Tab-separated table of N, CA, C and O in Angstrom:
chain	number	residue	atom	x	y	z
A	1	MET	N	0.986	-1.302	-0.138
A	1	MET	CA	0.322	0.173	0.077
A	1	MET	C	0.918	1.072	-0.020
A	1	MET	O	1.662	1.381	0.678
A	2	ASP	N	0.758	2.357	-0.789
A	2	ASP	CA	1.364	3.114	-1.146
A	2	ASP	C	0.715	4.508	-0.544
A	2	ASP	O	-0.764	4.618	-0.390
A	3	TRP	N	1.527	5.575	0.226
A	3	TRP	CA	1.017	6.623	0.067
A	3	TRP	C	0.051	7.202	-1.059
A	3	TRP	O	1.055	7.571	-1.813
A	4	LYS	N	-0.814	7.714	-1.306
A	4	LYS	CA	-1.025	8.833	-2.335
A	4	LYS	C	-1.521	9.976	-1.751
A	4	LYS	O	-2.473	10.228	-0.411
A	5	GLU	N	-1.333	11.008	-2.541
A	5	GLU	CA	-1.415	12.290	-2.034
A	5	GLU	C	-3.331	12.624	-2.399
A	5	GLU	O	-3.622	13.195	-1.295
A	6	THR	N	-4.299	11.698	-2.606
A	6	THR	CA	-5.534	11.796	-2.623
A	6	THR	C	-5.857	11.516	-0.831
A	6	THR	O	-7.052	11.656	-0.629
A	7	TYR	N	-4.774	10.598	0.125
A	7	TYR	CA	-5.300	10.571	1.548
A	7	TYR	C	-5.534	11.705	2.114
A	7	TYR	O	-5.489	11.950	2.900
A	8	VAL	N	-4.437	12.986	1.369
A	8	VAL	CA	-4.211	14.278	2.428
A	8	VAL	C	-5.532	14.973	2.540
A	8	VAL	O	-6.250	14.982	1.396
A	9	LEU	N	-6.116	15.140	3.667
A	9	LEU	CA	-7.529	15.620	4.069
A	9	LEU	C	-7.185	16.845	4.368
A	9	LEU	O	-8.209	17.279	4.654
A	10	GLY	N	-6.056	17.511	4.774
A	10	GLY	CA	-5.937	19.044	4.794
A	10	GLY	C	-6.383	18.770	6.922
A	10	GLY	O	-5.952	20.573	7.450
A	11	HIS	N	-6.039	18.058	7.393
A	11	HIS	CA	-5.961	18.187	8.962
A	11	HIS	C	-4.668	17.331	9.641
A	11	HIS	O	-4.809	16.097	9.110
A	12	ALA	N	-3.781	18.336	9.377
A	12	ALA	CA	-2.682	17.787	10.314
A	12	ALA	C	-2.547	16.206	10.990
A	12	ALA	O	-1.652	14.972	10.726
A	13	PRO	N	-2.935	16.368	12.247
A	13	PRO	CA	-3.006	15.430	13.146
A	13	PRO	C	-3.382	13.911	12.161
A	13	PRO	O	-3.030	13.043	12.239
A	14	MET	N	-4.753	14.157	11.400
A	14	MET	CA	-5.307	13.170	11.061
A	14	MET	C	-3.921	12.639	9.772
A	14	MET	O	-4.452	11.430	9.576
A	15	ASP	N	-3.903	13.289	9.351
A	15	ASP	CA	-3.176	12.711	7.567
A	15	ASP	C	-1.685	12.447	8.206
A	15	ASP	O	-1.382	11.472	7.693
A	16	ASP	N	-1.466	12.800	9.659
A	16	ASP	CA	-0.118	12.023	10.204
A	16	ASP	C	-0.418	10.344	10.875
A	16	ASP	O	0.068	9.767	10.161
A	17	THR	N	-1.444	10.430	11.223
A	17	THR	CA	-2.227	8.963	11.965
A	17	THR	C	-2.025	8.314	10.628
A	17	THR	O	-1.954	7.034	10.382
A	18	HIS	N	-2.813	9.071	9.551
A	18	HIS	CA	-3.186	8.131	8.454
A	18	HIS	C	-1.915	7.255	7.580
A	18	HIS	O	-2.074	6.314	7.314
A	19	GLN	N	-0.813	8.041	7.474
A	19	GLN	CA	0.638	7.871	6.598
A	19	GLN	C	0.693	6.627	7.844
A	19	GLN	O	1.325	6.059	7.260
A	20	HIS	N	0.688	6.565	9.001
A	20	HIS	CA	1.591	5.513	9.694
A	20	HIS	C	0.502	4.186	9.778
A	20	HIS	O	1.196	3.302	9.524
A	21	PHE	N	-0.754	4.451	9.538
A	21	PHE	CA	-1.425	3.253	9.028
A	21	PHE	C	-1.190	2.970	7.934
A	21	PHE	O	-1.409	1.275	8.005
A	22	VAL	N	-1.104	3.482	6.856
A	22	VAL	CA	-0.517	3.076	5.479
A	22	VAL	C	0.500	2.033	5.789
A	22	VAL	O	0.841	1.251	4.792
A	23	GLY	N	1.544	2.776	6.324
A	23	GLY	CA	3.221	2.280	6.644
A	23	GLY	C	2.920	1.118	7.649
A	23	GLY	O	3.951	0.025	6.978
A	24	ILE	N	2.024	0.944	7.962
A	24	ILE	CA	1.982	-0.392	9.227
A	24	ILE	C	1.120	-1.593	8.246
A	24	ILE	O	1.340	-2.629	8.159
A	25	VAL	N	0.294	-0.991	6.849
A	25	VAL	CA	-0.415	-1.975	6.499
A	25	VAL	C	0.416	-2.107	5.372
A	25	VAL	O	0.602	-3.677	4.866
A	26	THR	N	1.313	-1.276	4.948
A	26	THR	CA	2.399	-2.123	4.183
A	26	THR	C	3.182	-3.281	4.256
A	26	THR	O	3.491	-4.195	3.661
A	27	LYS	N	3.548	-2.483	5.234
A	27	LYS	CA	4.416	-3.639	5.934
A	27	LYS	C	3.647	-4.811	6.484
A	27	LYS	O	4.500	-5.948	6.126
A	28	LEU	N	2.413	-4.858	6.939
A	28	LEU	CA	1.737	-6.358	7.001
A	28	LEU	C	1.582	-6.773	5.494
A	28	LEU	O	1.758	-8.054	5.896
A	29	GLY	N	1.642	-6.549	4.546
A	29	GLY	CA	1.571	-6.883	3.188
A	29	GLY	C	2.881	-7.499	2.673
A	29	GLY	O	2.569	-8.517	2.228
A	30	GLU	N	3.764	-6.892	3.264
A	30	GLU	CA	5.357	-7.283	2.798
A	30	GLU	C	5.614	-8.521	3.981
A	30	GLU	O	6.563	-8.797	3.685
A	31	ALA	N	4.716	-8.727	5.269
A	31	ALA	CA	5.431	-9.811	6.407
A	31	ALA	C	5.824	-10.680	5.597
A	31	ALA	O	5.027	-11.518	4.873
A	32	ASP	N	6.774	-11.763	6.628
A	32	ASP	CA	6.960	-13.071	5.655
A	32	ASP	C	6.375	-13.942	7.234
A	32	ASP	O	5.539	-13.378	8.199
A	33	SER	N	6.312	-15.030	7.402
A	33	SER	CA	5.295	-16.086	7.976
A	33	SER	C	5.731	-15.733	9.789
A	33	SER	O	5.001	-15.411	10.170
A	34	ALA	N	7.124	-15.159	9.788
A	34	ALA	CA	7.937	-15.067	11.034
A	34	ALA	C	7.456	-13.517	11.745
A	34	ALA	O	7.276	-13.520	12.401
A	35	ASP	N	7.218	-12.663	10.506
A	35	ASP	CA	6.572	-11.805	11.125
A	35	ASP	C	5.239	-10.775	11.078
A	35	ASP	O	5.034	-9.761	11.336
A	36	ALA	N	3.960	-11.897	9.953
A	36	ALA	CA	2.804	-12.121	10.277
A	36	ALA	C	2.045	-11.176	11.293
A	36	ALA	O	1.442	-10.195	11.416
A	37	LEU	N	2.454	-12.267	12.195
A	37	LEU	CA	2.102	-12.062	13.453
A	37	LEU	C	1.941	-10.385	14.090
A	37	LEU	O	1.281	-9.881	14.860
A	38	ALA	N	3.267	-10.434	13.824
A	38	ALA	CA	3.594	-8.740	15.177
A	38	ALA	C	3.405	-7.654	14.178
A	38	ALA	O	2.956	-7.076	14.797
A	39	CYS	N	3.447	-7.980	13.007
A	39	CYS	CA	2.657	-6.638	12.160
A	39	CYS	C	0.988	-6.500	12.073
A	39	CYS	O	0.519	-5.826	12.689
A	40	MET	N	0.336	-7.396	12.957
A	40	MET	CA	-0.855	-7.752	12.929
A	40	MET	C	-1.228	-7.039	14.042
A	40	MET	O	-2.195	-6.498	14.292
A	41	ASP	N	-0.402	-7.185	14.996
A	41	ASP	CA	-0.253	-7.016	16.727
A	41	ASP	C	-0.701	-5.311	16.449
A	41	ASP	O	-0.916	-4.955	16.902
A	42	GLU	N	0.695	-5.224	15.553
A	42	GLU	CA	0.861	-3.399	15.706
A	42	GLU	C	-0.086	-3.285	14.801
A	42	GLU	O	-0.774	-1.583	15.563
A	43	LEU	N	-0.883	-3.394	13.980
A	43	LEU	CA	-1.804	-2.827	13.220
A	43	LEU	C	-2.893	-3.043	13.993
A	43	LEU	O	-3.999	-1.741	14.365
A	44	ILE	N	-3.476	-3.744	14.679
A	44	ILE	CA	-5.025	-3.507	15.780
A	44	ILE	C	-4.238	-2.470	16.713
A	44	ILE	O	-5.017	-1.880	16.864
A	45	ALA	N	-3.318	-2.490	17.886
A	45	ALA	CA	-2.669	-1.498	18.266
A	45	ALA	C	-2.936	-0.049	17.756
A	45	ALA	O	-3.354	0.612	18.750
A	46	HIS	N	-1.975	0.053	16.676
A	46	HIS	CA	-2.512	1.386	16.210
A	46	HIS	C	-3.660	1.929	15.874
A	46	HIS	O	-4.408	2.667	16.150
A	47	THR	N	-4.739	0.850	14.935
A	47	THR	CA	-6.019	0.808	14.746
A	47	THR	C	-6.884	1.336	15.837
A	47	THR	O	-7.631	2.176	15.862
A	48	VAL	N	-6.305	0.861	16.849
A	48	VAL	CA	-7.318	1.073	18.078
A	48	VAL	C	-7.228	2.634	18.685
A	48	VAL	O	-8.109	3.404	18.973
A	49	GLU	N	-5.658	2.814	18.799
A	49	GLU	CA	-5.585	4.246	19.067
A	49	GLU	C	-6.426	5.222	18.095
A	49	GLU	O	-6.427	6.245	18.330
A	50	HIS	N	-6.308	5.322	16.920
A	50	HIS	CA	-6.382	5.667	15.795
A	50	HIS	C	-7.956	6.058	15.760
A	50	HIS	O	-8.182	7.296	15.499
A	51	PHE	N	-8.382	4.911	15.742
A	51	PHE	CA	-10.172	4.920	15.830
A	51	PHE	C	-10.782	5.799	17.486
A	51	PHE	O	-11.692	6.794	17.068
A	52	GLU	N	-9.752	5.849	18.140
A	52	GLU	CA	-10.326	6.472	19.268
A	52	GLU	C	-10.159	7.964	19.277
A	52	GLU	O	-10.417	8.712	19.586
A	53	GLN	N	-9.011	7.946	18.586
A	53	GLN	CA	-8.390	9.707	18.185
A	53	GLN	C	-9.337	10.221	17.523
A	53	GLN	O	-9.974	11.580	17.916
A	54	GLU	N	-9.761	9.735	16.460
A	54	GLU	CA	-10.903	10.219	15.508
A	54	GLU	C	-12.418	10.276	16.671
A	54	GLU	O	-12.923	10.932	16.322
A	55	LYS	N	-12.657	9.402	16.946
A	55	LYS	CA	-13.441	9.405	18.422
A	55	LYS	C	-13.518	10.562	19.009
A	55	LYS	O	-14.498	11.359	19.432
A	56	ARG	N	-12.534	11.158	19.280
A	56	ARG	CA	-12.132	11.789	21.001
A	56	ARG	C	-12.487	13.646	19.678
A	56	ARG	O	-12.928	14.399	20.198
A	57	TRP	N	-11.957	13.109	18.206
A	57	TRP	CA	-12.307	14.453	17.664
A	57	TRP	C	-13.582	14.562	17.332
A	57	TRP	O	-14.192	15.840	17.367
A	58	MET	N	-14.659	13.830	17.109
A	58	MET	CA	-15.920	13.788	16.908
A	58	MET	C	-16.239	14.359	18.201
A	58	MET	O	-17.624	15.320	17.853
A	59	LEU	N	-16.553	13.567	19.207
A	59	LEU	CA	-17.081	14.015	20.157
A	59	LEU	C	-16.701	15.550	20.571
A	59	LEU	O	-17.675	16.207	20.924
A	60	GLU	N	-15.377	15.654	20.520
A	60	GLU	CA	-15.194	17.357	20.905
A	60	GLU	C	-15.671	18.462	19.963
A	60	GLU	O	-16.118	19.315	20.527
A	61	CYS	N	-15.881	17.993	18.568
A	61	CYS	CA	-15.797	19.350	17.523
A	61	CYS	C	-17.390	19.212	17.718
A	61	CYS	O	-17.990	19.981	16.901
A	62	GLY	N	-18.290	18.026	17.775
A	62	GLY	CA	-19.885	17.762	17.629
A	62	GLY	C	-20.236	17.128	16.508
A	62	GLY	O	-21.200	18.059	16.030
A	63	PHE	N	-19.173	16.500	15.825
A	63	PHE	CA	-19.687	15.985	14.553
A	63	PHE	C	-20.958	15.431	14.236
A	63	PHE	O	-20.885	13.897	15.167
A	64	PRO	N	-21.867	15.667	13.869
A	64	PRO	CA	-23.328	15.288	13.519
A	64	PRO	C	-23.138	13.578	13.283
A	64	PRO	O	-23.788	12.738	14.001
A	65	PRO	N	-22.792	12.818	12.351
A	65	PRO	CA	-22.814	11.649	11.929
A	65	PRO	C	-21.641	10.912	12.480
A	65	PRO	O	-21.180	9.898	12.147
A	66	LEU	N	-21.406	10.911	14.326
A	66	LEU	CA	-20.504	10.310	15.081
A	66	LEU	C	-20.813	8.976	14.619
A	66	LEU	O	-19.895	8.090	14.380
A	67	HIS	N	-22.027	7.887	14.944
A	67	HIS	CA	-21.874	6.839	15.237
A	67	HIS	C	-21.950	6.195	13.933
A	67	HIS	O	-21.544	4.977	13.869
A	68	CYS	N	-22.243	6.946	12.839
A	68	CYS	CA	-22.302	6.021	11.904
A	68	CYS	C	-20.747	5.681	11.613
A	68	CYS	O	-20.560	5.079	10.910
A	69	HIS	N	-20.149	6.684	11.543
A	69	HIS	CA	-18.745	6.959	11.359
A	69	HIS	C	-17.607	6.144	12.533
A	69	HIS	O	-17.440	5.382	12.160
A	70	GLU	N	-18.586	5.823	13.906
A	70	GLU	CA	-17.997	4.782	14.662
A	70	GLU	C	-18.586	3.751	14.300
A	70	GLU	O	-17.565	2.791	14.605
A	71	GLY	N	-19.487	3.222	13.781
A	71	GLY	CA	-20.218	2.176	13.510
A	71	GLY	C	-19.049	1.618	12.576
A	71	GLY	O	-18.677	0.203	12.841
A	72	GLU	N	-18.736	1.577	11.628
A	72	GLU	CA	-17.577	1.490	10.868
A	72	GLU	C	-16.064	0.741	11.231
A	72	GLU	O	-15.611	0.126	11.055
A	73	HIS	N	-16.191	2.278	11.770
A	73	HIS	CA	-15.085	1.894	12.863
A	73	HIS	C	-14.521	0.772	13.417
A	73	HIS	O	-14.331	-0.836	14.140
A	74	ASP	N	-15.592	0.537	14.324
A	74	ASP	CA	-15.997	-0.670	15.151
A	74	ASP	C	-16.022	-2.144	14.223
A	74	ASP	O	-15.151	-3.061	14.605
A	75	ARG	N	-16.638	-1.670	13.265
A	75	ARG	CA	-16.798	-3.094	12.410
A	75	ARG	C	-15.413	-3.548	12.009
A	75	ARG	O	-14.929	-4.511	11.625
A	76	VAL	N	-13.989	-2.585	11.362
A	76	VAL	CA	-13.348	-2.839	10.934
A	76	VAL	C	-12.279	-3.435	12.323
A	76	VAL	O	-11.567	-4.241	11.996
A	77	LEU	N	-12.278	-2.645	13.016
A	77	LEU	CA	-11.837	-3.458	14.137
A	77	LEU	C	-12.193	-4.663	14.541
A	77	LEU	O	-11.087	-5.388	15.067
A	78	GLN	N	-12.712	-5.009	14.614
A	78	GLN	CA	-13.505	-6.151	14.961
A	78	GLN	C	-12.725	-7.654	14.279
A	78	GLN	O	-12.668	-8.757	14.421
A	79	SER	N	-13.252	-6.690	12.846
A	79	SER	CA	-12.793	-7.763	11.724
A	79	SER	C	-11.126	-8.208	11.538
A	79	SER	O	-10.762	-9.328	11.413
A	80	LEU	N	-10.314	-7.366	12.376
A	80	LEU	CA	-9.061	-7.180	12.379
A	80	LEU	C	-8.659	-8.075	13.064
A	80	LEU	O	-7.925	-9.076	13.754
A	81	LYS	N	-9.059	-8.093	14.404
A	81	LYS	CA	-9.592	-9.156	15.807
A	81	LYS	C	-9.906	-10.263	15.202
A	81	LYS	O	-8.817	-11.196	15.634
A	82	ASP	N	-10.524	-10.386	14.791
A	82	ASP	CA	-11.038	-11.871	14.320
A	82	ASP	C	-10.114	-12.551	13.409
A	82	ASP	O	-10.046	-13.844	13.136
A	83	MET	N	-9.787	-11.490	12.403
A	83	MET	CA	-8.949	-12.433	11.170
A	83	MET	C	-7.186	-12.877	12.295
A	83	MET	O	-6.397	-13.405	11.335
A	84	ARG	N	-6.656	-12.371	13.487
A	84	ARG	CA	-5.706	-12.626	13.709
A	84	ARG	C	-5.219	-13.677	13.943
A	84	ARG	O	-4.122	-14.312	13.500
A	85	PRO	N	-6.379	-14.620	14.508
A	85	PRO	CA	-5.824	-16.167	14.690
A	85	PRO	C	-5.476	-16.711	13.472
A	85	PRO	O	-4.776	-17.946	13.422
A	86	SER	N	-6.405	-16.049	12.328
A	86	SER	CA	-6.016	-16.802	10.919
A	86	SER	C	-4.043	-16.570	10.433
A	86	SER	O	-4.235	-17.660	9.808
A	87	LEU	N	-3.711	-15.415	10.632
A	87	LEU	CA	-2.550	-15.666	10.470
A	87	LEU	C	-1.695	-16.421	11.042
A	87	LEU	O	-0.429	-16.557	10.170
A	88	GLN	N	-1.848	-16.938	12.346
A	88	GLN	CA	-0.462	-17.835	12.751
A	88	GLN	C	-0.652	-19.290	12.028
A	88	GLN	O	0.444	-19.947	12.201
A	89	ALA	N	-2.048	-19.528	11.313
A	89	ALA	CA	-1.889	-20.926	10.250
A	89	ALA	C	-1.240	-20.869	9.056
A	89	ALA	O	-0.779	-21.592	8.163
A	90	ASP	N	-1.442	-18.901	8.490
A	90	ASP	CA	-1.411	-18.869	7.037
A	90	ASP	C	-0.923	-17.237	6.956
A	90	ASP	O	-2.242	-16.908	7.005
A	91	SER	N	0.354	-17.107	6.843
A	91	SER	CA	0.883	-15.737	6.718
A	91	SER	C	0.173	-15.218	5.280
A	91	SER	O	0.317	-14.237	4.987
A	92	GLY	N	0.034	-15.877	4.177
A	92	GLY	CA	-0.778	-15.506	3.060
A	92	GLY	C	-1.668	-14.389	3.292
A	92	GLY	O	-2.084	-13.383	1.965
A	93	ILE	N	-2.380	-14.593	4.291
A	93	ILE	CA	-4.077	-13.932	4.259
A	93	ILE	C	-3.360	-12.378	4.765
A	93	ILE	O	-4.178	-12.019	4.593
A	94	ALA	N	-2.304	-12.211	5.524
A	94	ALA	CA	-1.402	-11.077	5.561
A	94	ALA	C	-1.834	-9.563	4.192
A	94	ALA	O	-1.933	-9.506	4.006
A	95	ARG	N	-1.043	-10.986	3.502
A	95	ARG	CA	-1.512	-10.050	1.827
A	95	ARG	C	-2.899	-9.903	1.862
A	95	ARG	O	-3.141	-8.673	1.318
A	96	ILE	N	-3.254	-11.035	1.439
A	96	ILE	CA	-4.795	-10.391	1.437
A	96	ILE	C	-5.487	-9.473	2.020
A	96	ILE	O	-6.160	-8.786	1.406
A	97	LEU	N	-5.404	-9.614	3.634
A	97	LEU	CA	-5.867	-8.342	4.369
A	97	LEU	C	-5.551	-7.011	3.880
A	97	LEU	O	-6.254	-6.350	4.072
A	98	ALA	N	-4.150	-6.824	3.361
A	98	ALA	CA	-3.028	-5.683	3.402
A	98	ALA	C	-4.290	-4.778	2.101
A	98	ALA	O	-4.498	-3.885	2.348
A	99	LYS	N	-4.623	-6.083	1.063
A	99	LYS	CA	-4.915	-5.446	-0.025
A	99	LYS	C	-6.934	-5.335	0.022
A	99	LYS	O	-7.039	-4.096	-0.037
A	100	GLU	N	-7.120	-5.330	1.034
A	100	GLU	CA	-8.211	-5.626	1.240
A	100	GLU	C	-8.429	-4.167	2.004
A	100	GLU	O	-9.527	-3.162	2.127
A	101	LEU	N	-7.697	-3.766	3.051
A	101	LEU	CA	-7.718	-2.410	4.039
A	101	LEU	C	-7.167	-1.666	2.977
A	101	LEU	O	-7.801	-0.359	3.318
A	102	GLU	N	-6.334	-1.621	1.702
A	102	GLU	CA	-6.366	-0.874	1.373
A	102	GLU	C	-7.602	-0.125	0.437
A	102	GLU	O	-7.232	0.947	0.536
A	103	GLU	N	-7.957	-1.104	0.183
A	103	GLU	CA	-9.772	-0.687	-0.568
A	103	GLU	C	-10.374	-0.136	-0.264
A	103	GLU	O	-11.114	0.904	-0.228
A	104	TRP	N	-10.365	-0.284	1.536
A	104	TRP	CA	-11.412	-0.125	2.449
A	104	TRP	C	-10.788	1.657	3.064
A	104	TRP	O	-11.825	2.207	3.048
A	105	PHE	N	-9.458	1.597	3.109
A	105	PHE	CA	-9.220	2.531	3.664
A	105	PHE	C	-9.199	4.145	2.216
A	105	PHE	O	-9.850	5.058	2.957
A	106	ALA	N	-8.987	3.810	1.310
A	106	ALA	CA	-9.327	4.634	0.125
A	106	ALA	C	-10.847	5.263	0.345
A	106	ALA	O	-10.873	6.503	0.034
A	107	GLN	N	-11.542	4.094	0.263
A	107	GLN	CA	-13.103	4.725	0.633
A	107	GLN	C	-13.335	5.433	1.915
A	107	GLN	O	-14.023	6.025	1.821
A	108	HIS	N	-12.509	4.996	2.631
A	108	HIS	CA	-12.776	5.349	3.938
A	108	HIS	C	-12.552	7.125	4.157
A	108	HIS	O	-13.579	7.757	4.512
A	109	ALA	N	-11.188	6.909	3.368
A	109	ALA	CA	-10.873	8.522	3.399
A	109	ALA	C	-10.865	9.330	2.773
A	109	ALA	O	-11.652	10.476	3.547
A	110	ALA	N	-11.451	8.882	1.445
A	110	ALA	CA	-12.350	9.833	0.542
A	110	ALA	C	-13.766	10.445	1.047
A	110	ALA	O	-14.100	11.120	0.578
A	111	THR	N	-14.522	9.326	1.844
A	111	THR	CA	-15.797	9.826	2.664
A	111	THR	C	-16.277	10.055	4.094
A	111	THR	O	-15.853	11.608	4.294
A	112	MET	N	-15.385	9.223	4.503
A	112	MET	CA	-16.322	9.598	5.918
A	112	MET	C	-14.882	10.595	6.849
A	112	MET	O	-15.787	11.749	7.407
A	113	ASP	N	-13.805	9.809	6.488
A	113	ASP	CA	-12.559	10.807	6.664
A	113	ASP	C	-12.573	12.391	6.514
A	113	ASP	O	-12.441	13.053	6.824
A	114	ASP	N	-13.002	12.509	5.222
A	114	ASP	CA	-12.708	13.576	4.162
A	114	ASP	C	-13.960	14.694	5.133
A	114	ASP	O	-13.802	16.150	5.227
A	115	ALA	N	-14.995	13.816	4.953
A	115	ALA	CA	-16.565	14.964	5.797
A	115	ALA	C	-15.944	15.335	6.907
A	115	ALA	O	-16.101	16.723	7.608
A	116	LEU	N	-15.280	14.729	7.765
A	116	LEU	CA	-14.856	14.866	9.588
A	116	LEU	C	-13.748	15.803	9.059
A	116	LEU	O	-14.036	17.162	9.717
A	117	ALA	N	-12.820	15.760	8.266
A	117	ALA	CA	-11.865	16.939	8.576
A	117	ALA	C	-12.010	18.148	7.707
A	117	ALA	O	-12.380	19.533	8.397
A	118	PHE	N	-13.283	17.957	7.012
A	118	PHE	CA	-13.823	19.725	6.436
A	118	PHE	C	-15.105	19.942	7.350
A	118	PHE	O	-14.580	20.840	7.701
A	119	PHE	N	-15.579	18.976	7.772
A	119	PHE	CA	-16.258	19.838	9.330
A	119	PHE	C	-15.652	20.387	10.265
A	119	PHE	O	-15.899	21.761	11.092
A	120	MET	N	-14.101	19.734	10.565
A	120	MET	CA	-13.258	20.434	12.110
A	120	MET	C	-12.841	21.464	11.409
A	120	MET	O	-12.607	22.486	12.173
A	121	ARG	N	-12.413	21.998	10.116
A	121	ARG	CA	-12.192	23.243	9.722
A	121	ARG	C	-13.850	23.909	9.733
A	121	ARG	O	-12.944	25.197	9.778
A	122	GLN	N	-14.368	23.699	9.241
A	122	GLN	CA	-15.207	24.328	9.521
A	122	GLN	C	-15.880	25.394	10.571
A	122	GLN	O	-16.619	26.200	11.025
A	123	VAL	N	-15.921	24.190	11.915
A	123	VAL	CA	-15.780	24.866	12.627
A	123	VAL	C	-14.675	25.438	13.628
A	123	VAL	O	-14.493	25.625	14.692
A	124	ALA	N	-13.418	25.544	12.543
A	124	ALA	CA	-12.405	25.984	13.341
A	124	ALA	C	-11.660	25.282	15.076
A	124	ALA	O	-11.233	25.701	15.679
A	125	TYR	N	-12.147	23.748	14.785
A	125	TYR	CA	-11.675	22.693	15.409
A	125	TYR	C	-10.105	22.694	15.645
A	125	TYR	O	-9.444	22.423	14.486
A	126	VAL	N	-9.740	22.800	17.091
A	126	VAL	CA	-8.094	22.489	17.014
A	126	VAL	C	-8.259	21.411	18.117
A	126	VAL	O	-8.676	21.579	19.503
A	127	PRO	N	-7.427	19.880	18.027
A	127	PRO	CA	-7.822	18.726	19.489
A	127	PRO	C	-7.461	19.608	20.780
A	127	PRO	O	-6.325	20.330	20.271
A	128	THR	N	-7.700	18.941	21.741
A	128	THR	CA	-7.401	19.571	22.582
A	128	THR	C	-5.908	18.913	23.268
A	128	THR	O	-5.327	17.618	22.496
A	129	PRO	N	-4.939	19.324	24.133
A	129	PRO	CA	-3.870	18.558	24.772
A	129	PRO	C	-4.197	17.141	24.828
A	129	PRO	O	-5.178	16.760	25.559
A	130	GLY	N	-3.637	15.986	24.287
A	130	GLY	CA	-3.676	14.994	24.558
A	130	GLY	C	-4.664	14.155	23.461
A	130	GLY	O	-4.552	12.471	23.454
A	131	SER	N	-5.870	14.696	22.781
A	131	SER	CA	-6.490	13.809	21.614
A	131	SER	C	-5.973	13.938	20.057
A	131	SER	O	-6.783	13.978	19.222
A	132	ALA	N	-4.565	14.386	20.082
A	132	ALA	CA	-3.698	14.100	18.724
A	132	ALA	C	-2.560	13.095	19.008
A	132	ALA	O	-1.619	12.982	18.511
A	133	LYS	N	-3.001	12.048	19.981
A	133	LYS	CA	-2.195	11.040	20.383
A	133	LYS	C	-1.835	10.219	18.995
A	133	LYS	O	-2.836	10.199	18.348
A	134	GLN	N	-0.326	9.832	18.844
A	134	GLN	CA	-0.452	8.993	17.552
A	134	GLN	C	0.087	7.993	17.825
A	134	GLN	O	0.966	7.804	18.958
């Protein structure tokens, strides 16, 4: 998964977090059987914080479609957790998962995250200290 300029949404903390996510997904897609599980654990840990960070922002700025956005996050995170045991048996699944995450992320960033970034700019939202953890 390569970082694309189309992923830049104009909210620096979000863009930085997204670049980190893309880097981990790339690492997962390139992992061999010895490294796949560790990459998956790193991805899950990052994704938990990534989604919690966005939820804090949505709550703090009063983003109206919070529950729709949060619901998608919950489904993706649960899918990652559900897929984790499969990586122990077959590291080839890591490449498939990375490809699926690339497709999901492109759509999610272009729609839900873009709407959030736009809304935060419109309301002049600046994350409070601690809400921009990465």
